[in-house]
Coordinates of N, CA and C in Angstrom, one line a residue:
M1 N 194.3 65.1 134.4 CA 194.2 64.9 135.7 C 192.9 65.5 136.4
G2 N 192.2 64.8 137.2 CA 191.1 64.9 137.9 C 191.0 66.0 138.9
F3 N 189.9 66.5 139.5 CA 189.9 67.2 140.5 C 188.8 67.0 141.4
A4 N 188.8 67.2 142.9 CA 187.8 67.1 143.7 C 186.8 68.1 143.7
V5 N 185.6 67.4 144.0 CA 184.4 68.2 143.7 C 184.0 68.5 145.1
P6 N 183.8 69.6 145.4 CA 183.3 69.8 147.1 C 181.8 69.6 147.3
L7 N 181.5 68.4 147.0 CA 179.9 67.8 147.3 C 179.6 68.2 148.8
A8 N 180.5 67.9 149.8 CA 180.2 68.2 151.2 C 179.8 69.5 151.4
K9 N 180.7 70.4 150.9 CA 180.4 71.9 150.9 C 179.1 72.3 150.4
W10 N 179.0 71.9 149.0 CA 177.6 72.3 148.4 C 176.3 71.8 148.9
F11 N 176.4 70.4 149.5 CA 175.3 69.8 150.0 C 174.9 70.6 151.4
R12 N 175.7 71.3 151.9 CA 175.5 72.2 153.1 C 175.3 73.5 152.8
G13 N 175.6 73.9 151.7 CA 175.3 75.3 151.2 C 174.2 75.4 150.0
P14 N 175.0 75.8 148.6 CA 173.8 76.0 147.8 C 173.0 75.0 147.3
L15 N 173.3 73.8 147.5 CA 172.4 72.4 147.2 C 171.7 72.1 148.3
R16 N 171.7 72.8 149.7 CA 170.9 72.3 150.8 C 169.5 71.9 150.5
E17 N 169.0 72.8 150.0 CA 167.3 72.4 150.0 C 167.2 71.5 149.1
P18 N 167.9 71.5 147.7 CA 167.6 70.5 146.6 C 167.8 69.0 147.1
V19 N 168.9 68.8 148.0 CA 169.3 67.6 148.7 C 168.0 67.4 149.5
R20 N 167.7 68.1 150.4 CA 166.6 67.7 151.5 C 165.3 67.5 150.5
K21 N 165.2 68.0 149.4 CA 163.9 67.7 148.9 C 163.8 66.4 148.0
A22 N 164.9 66.1 147.5 CA 165.1 64.9 146.5 C 165.2 63.7 147.7
V23 N 166.0 63.8 148.5 CA 166.5 62.6 149.4 C 165.1 62.4 150.4
L24 N 164.4 63.3 150.7 CA 163.3 63.3 151.8 C 161.9 63.4 151.2
G25 N 161.9 63.4 149.8 CA 160.7 63.7 148.9 C 160.2 62.4 148.9
P26 N 158.8 62.5 148.0 CA 158.1 61.4 147.6 C 158.6 60.3 146.7
V27 N 159.4 60.6 145.9 CA 159.9 59.6 145.0 C 160.8 58.7 145.5
L28 N 161.5 58.7 146.5 CA 162.2 57.7 147.3 C 161.2 57.1 148.3
A29 N 160.5 58.0 149.0 CA 159.8 57.3 150.0 C 158.7 56.3 149.4
E30 N 158.0 56.7 148.3 CA 157.1 55.8 147.5 C 157.6 54.6 147.0
T31 N 158.8 54.2 147.2 CA 159.5 52.9 146.7 C 159.3 51.7 147.5
G32 N 159.4 52.4 148.9 CA 159.3 51.5 150.0 C 160.5 50.8 150.3
W33 N 161.6 51.2 149.6 CA 162.8 50.7 149.7 C 164.0 51.3 150.9
F34 N 163.3 52.3 151.4 CA 164.3 53.1 152.2 C 163.5 53.4 153.6
N35 N 164.4 53.4 154.9 CA 163.9 53.6 155.8 C 164.0 55.2 155.9
E36 N 162.8 55.7 156.1 CA 162.6 57.4 155.8 C 163.4 58.0 157.3
A37 N 163.3 57.5 158.3 CA 164.0 58.0 159.4 C 165.6 57.9 159.4
Y38 N 166.0 56.9 158.7 CA 167.5 57.0 158.3 C 167.9 57.9 157.5
L39 N 167.0 58.2 156.3 CA 167.3 59.2 155.5 C 167.2 60.5 156.2
R40 N 166.4 60.9 156.8 CA 166.4 62.2 157.6 C 167.6 62.5 158.3
R41 N 168.0 61.2 159.2 CA 169.3 61.4 159.9 C 170.5 61.6 159.0
L42 N 170.5 61.0 157.8 CA 171.7 61.3 157.2 C 171.7 62.5 156.6
V43 N 170.5 63.0 156.1 CA 170.5 64.4 155.6 C 170.8 65.4 156.8
D44 N 170.1 65.5 157.9 CA 170.3 66.1 158.9 C 171.8 66.2 159.5
D45 N 172.3 65.1 159.9 CA 173.8 64.7 160.1 C 174.6 65.6 159.3
H46 N 174.4 65.4 158.1 CA 175.4 65.9 157.0 C 175.3 67.5 157.0
Q47 N 174.1 67.9 157.1 CA 173.6 69.3 156.8 C 174.3 70.1 158.0
S48 N 174.2 69.5 159.2 CA 174.4 70.1 160.5 C 176.0 69.9 160.7
G49 N 176.7 69.3 160.0 CA 178.2 69.0 160.0 C 178.7 68.0 160.9
V50 N 177.7 67.4 161.5 CA 178.1 66.1 162.2 C 179.0 65.1 161.6
R51 N 178.7 64.8 160.4 CA 179.4 63.9 159.5 C 179.2 64.1 158.0
D52 N 180.4 63.7 157.4 CA 180.4 63.9 155.8 C 179.7 62.8 155.2
Y53 N 178.5 63.0 154.9 CA 177.5 61.8 154.1 C 177.4 62.2 152.6
S54 N 178.2 63.0 152.1 CA 178.1 63.4 150.7 C 178.0 62.2 149.7
T55 N 179.1 61.1 149.9 CA 178.9 60.1 148.8 C 177.3 59.2 149.0
P56 N 177.1 58.9 150.1 CA 175.5 58.2 150.0 C 174.6 59.2 149.5
L57 N 174.6 60.5 149.9 CA 173.6 61.7 149.5 C 173.7 61.6 147.8
W58 N 175.0 61.6 147.4 CA 175.2 61.8 146.0 C 174.4 60.4 145.3
A59 N 174.8 59.1 145.8 CA 174.2 58.2 145.2 C 172.5 58.2 145.3
L60 N 172.1 58.6 146.3 CA 170.6 58.8 146.5 C 170.2 59.8 145.5
L61 N 170.6 60.9 145.5 CA 170.2 61.9 144.5 C 170.3 61.3 143.1
M62 N 171.3 60.7 142.9 CA 171.3 60.1 141.3 C 170.1 59.0 141.2
F63 N 169.9 58.1 142.2 CA 168.8 57.1 142.2 C 167.6 57.9 142.1
E64 N 167.4 58.9 142.5 CA 166.0 59.8 142.8 C 165.8 60.4 141.3
S65 N 166.9 60.7 140.8 CA 166.9 61.4 139.5 C 166.4 60.2 138.7
F66 N 167.2 59.1 138.6 CA 166.8 57.9 137.8 C 165.4 57.8 137.8
L67 N 164.9 57.4 138.8 CA 163.5 57.2 139.1 C 162.5 58.2 138.3
R68 N 162.8 59.7 138.5 CA 162.0 60.5 137.8 C 162.2 60.6 136.5
N69 N 163.5 60.5 135.8 CA 163.8 60.7 134.4 C 163.8 59.4 133.5
V70 N 164.3 58.4 134.1 CA 164.5 57.2 133.1 C 163.4 56.5 133.2
M71 N 162.7 56.1 134.4 CA 161.7 55.4 134.6 C 160.4 56.2 133.9
G72 N 160.4 57.4 133.4 CA 159.4 58.3 132.9 C 158.5 58.9 133.9
A73 N 157.3 59.3 133.6 CA 156.6 60.2 134.2 C 155.8 59.3 135.3
Q74 N 156.2 58.1 135.7 CA 155.4 57.2 136.5 C 155.8 57.7 137.9
T75 N 155.0 57.2 138.6 CA 155.1 57.5 140.3 C 156.3 56.5 140.6
A76 N 156.8 56.8 141.8 CA 157.9 55.8 142.2 C 157.3 54.5 142.5
T77 N 155.9 54.3 142.8 CA 155.3 53.1 143.1 C 155.3 52.5 141.8
G78 N 154.9 52.9 140.6 CA 154.8 52.6 139.4 C 156.1 52.1 138.9
A79 N 157.1 53.0 139.2 CA 158.5 52.5 138.9 C 159.1 51.3 139.5
R80 N 158.6 51.1 140.8 CA 158.9 49.9 141.5 C 158.4 48.7 141.0
A81 N 157.1 48.8 140.5 CA 156.6 47.6 139.9 C 157.2 47.3 138.7
T82 N 157.5 48.4 137.8 CA 157.9 48.1 136.4 C 159.6 47.3 136.6
A83 N 160.3 47.7 137.7 CA 161.5 47.5 138.1 C 161.6 45.9 138.3
V84 N 160.5 45.9 139.3 CA 160.4 44.4 139.8 C 159.9 43.5 138.9
A85 N 159.0 43.9 138.1 CA 158.5 42.9 136.9 C 159.4 42.7 135.6
G86 N 160.0 43.8 135.5 CA 161.2 43.6 134.3 C 162.2 43.0 134.7

């Protein structure tokens, strides 16, 4: 039997700054694939309690981690070129 993970609470509490740094940081921004104002609103609205955006924030965290780790030490711009070319 599974269990619920309190992502919404964690993203407003102990993971508040790591979420903000990852989602609003340079890795996702440099891809050119995301509207930075929308990402900022997503993070701000979630962390202020306006709405629960833990699911899309989790997806963004995992994608940001993928770009950093799986694509190697490349910048996000380099990762984009590799992804498009590959």
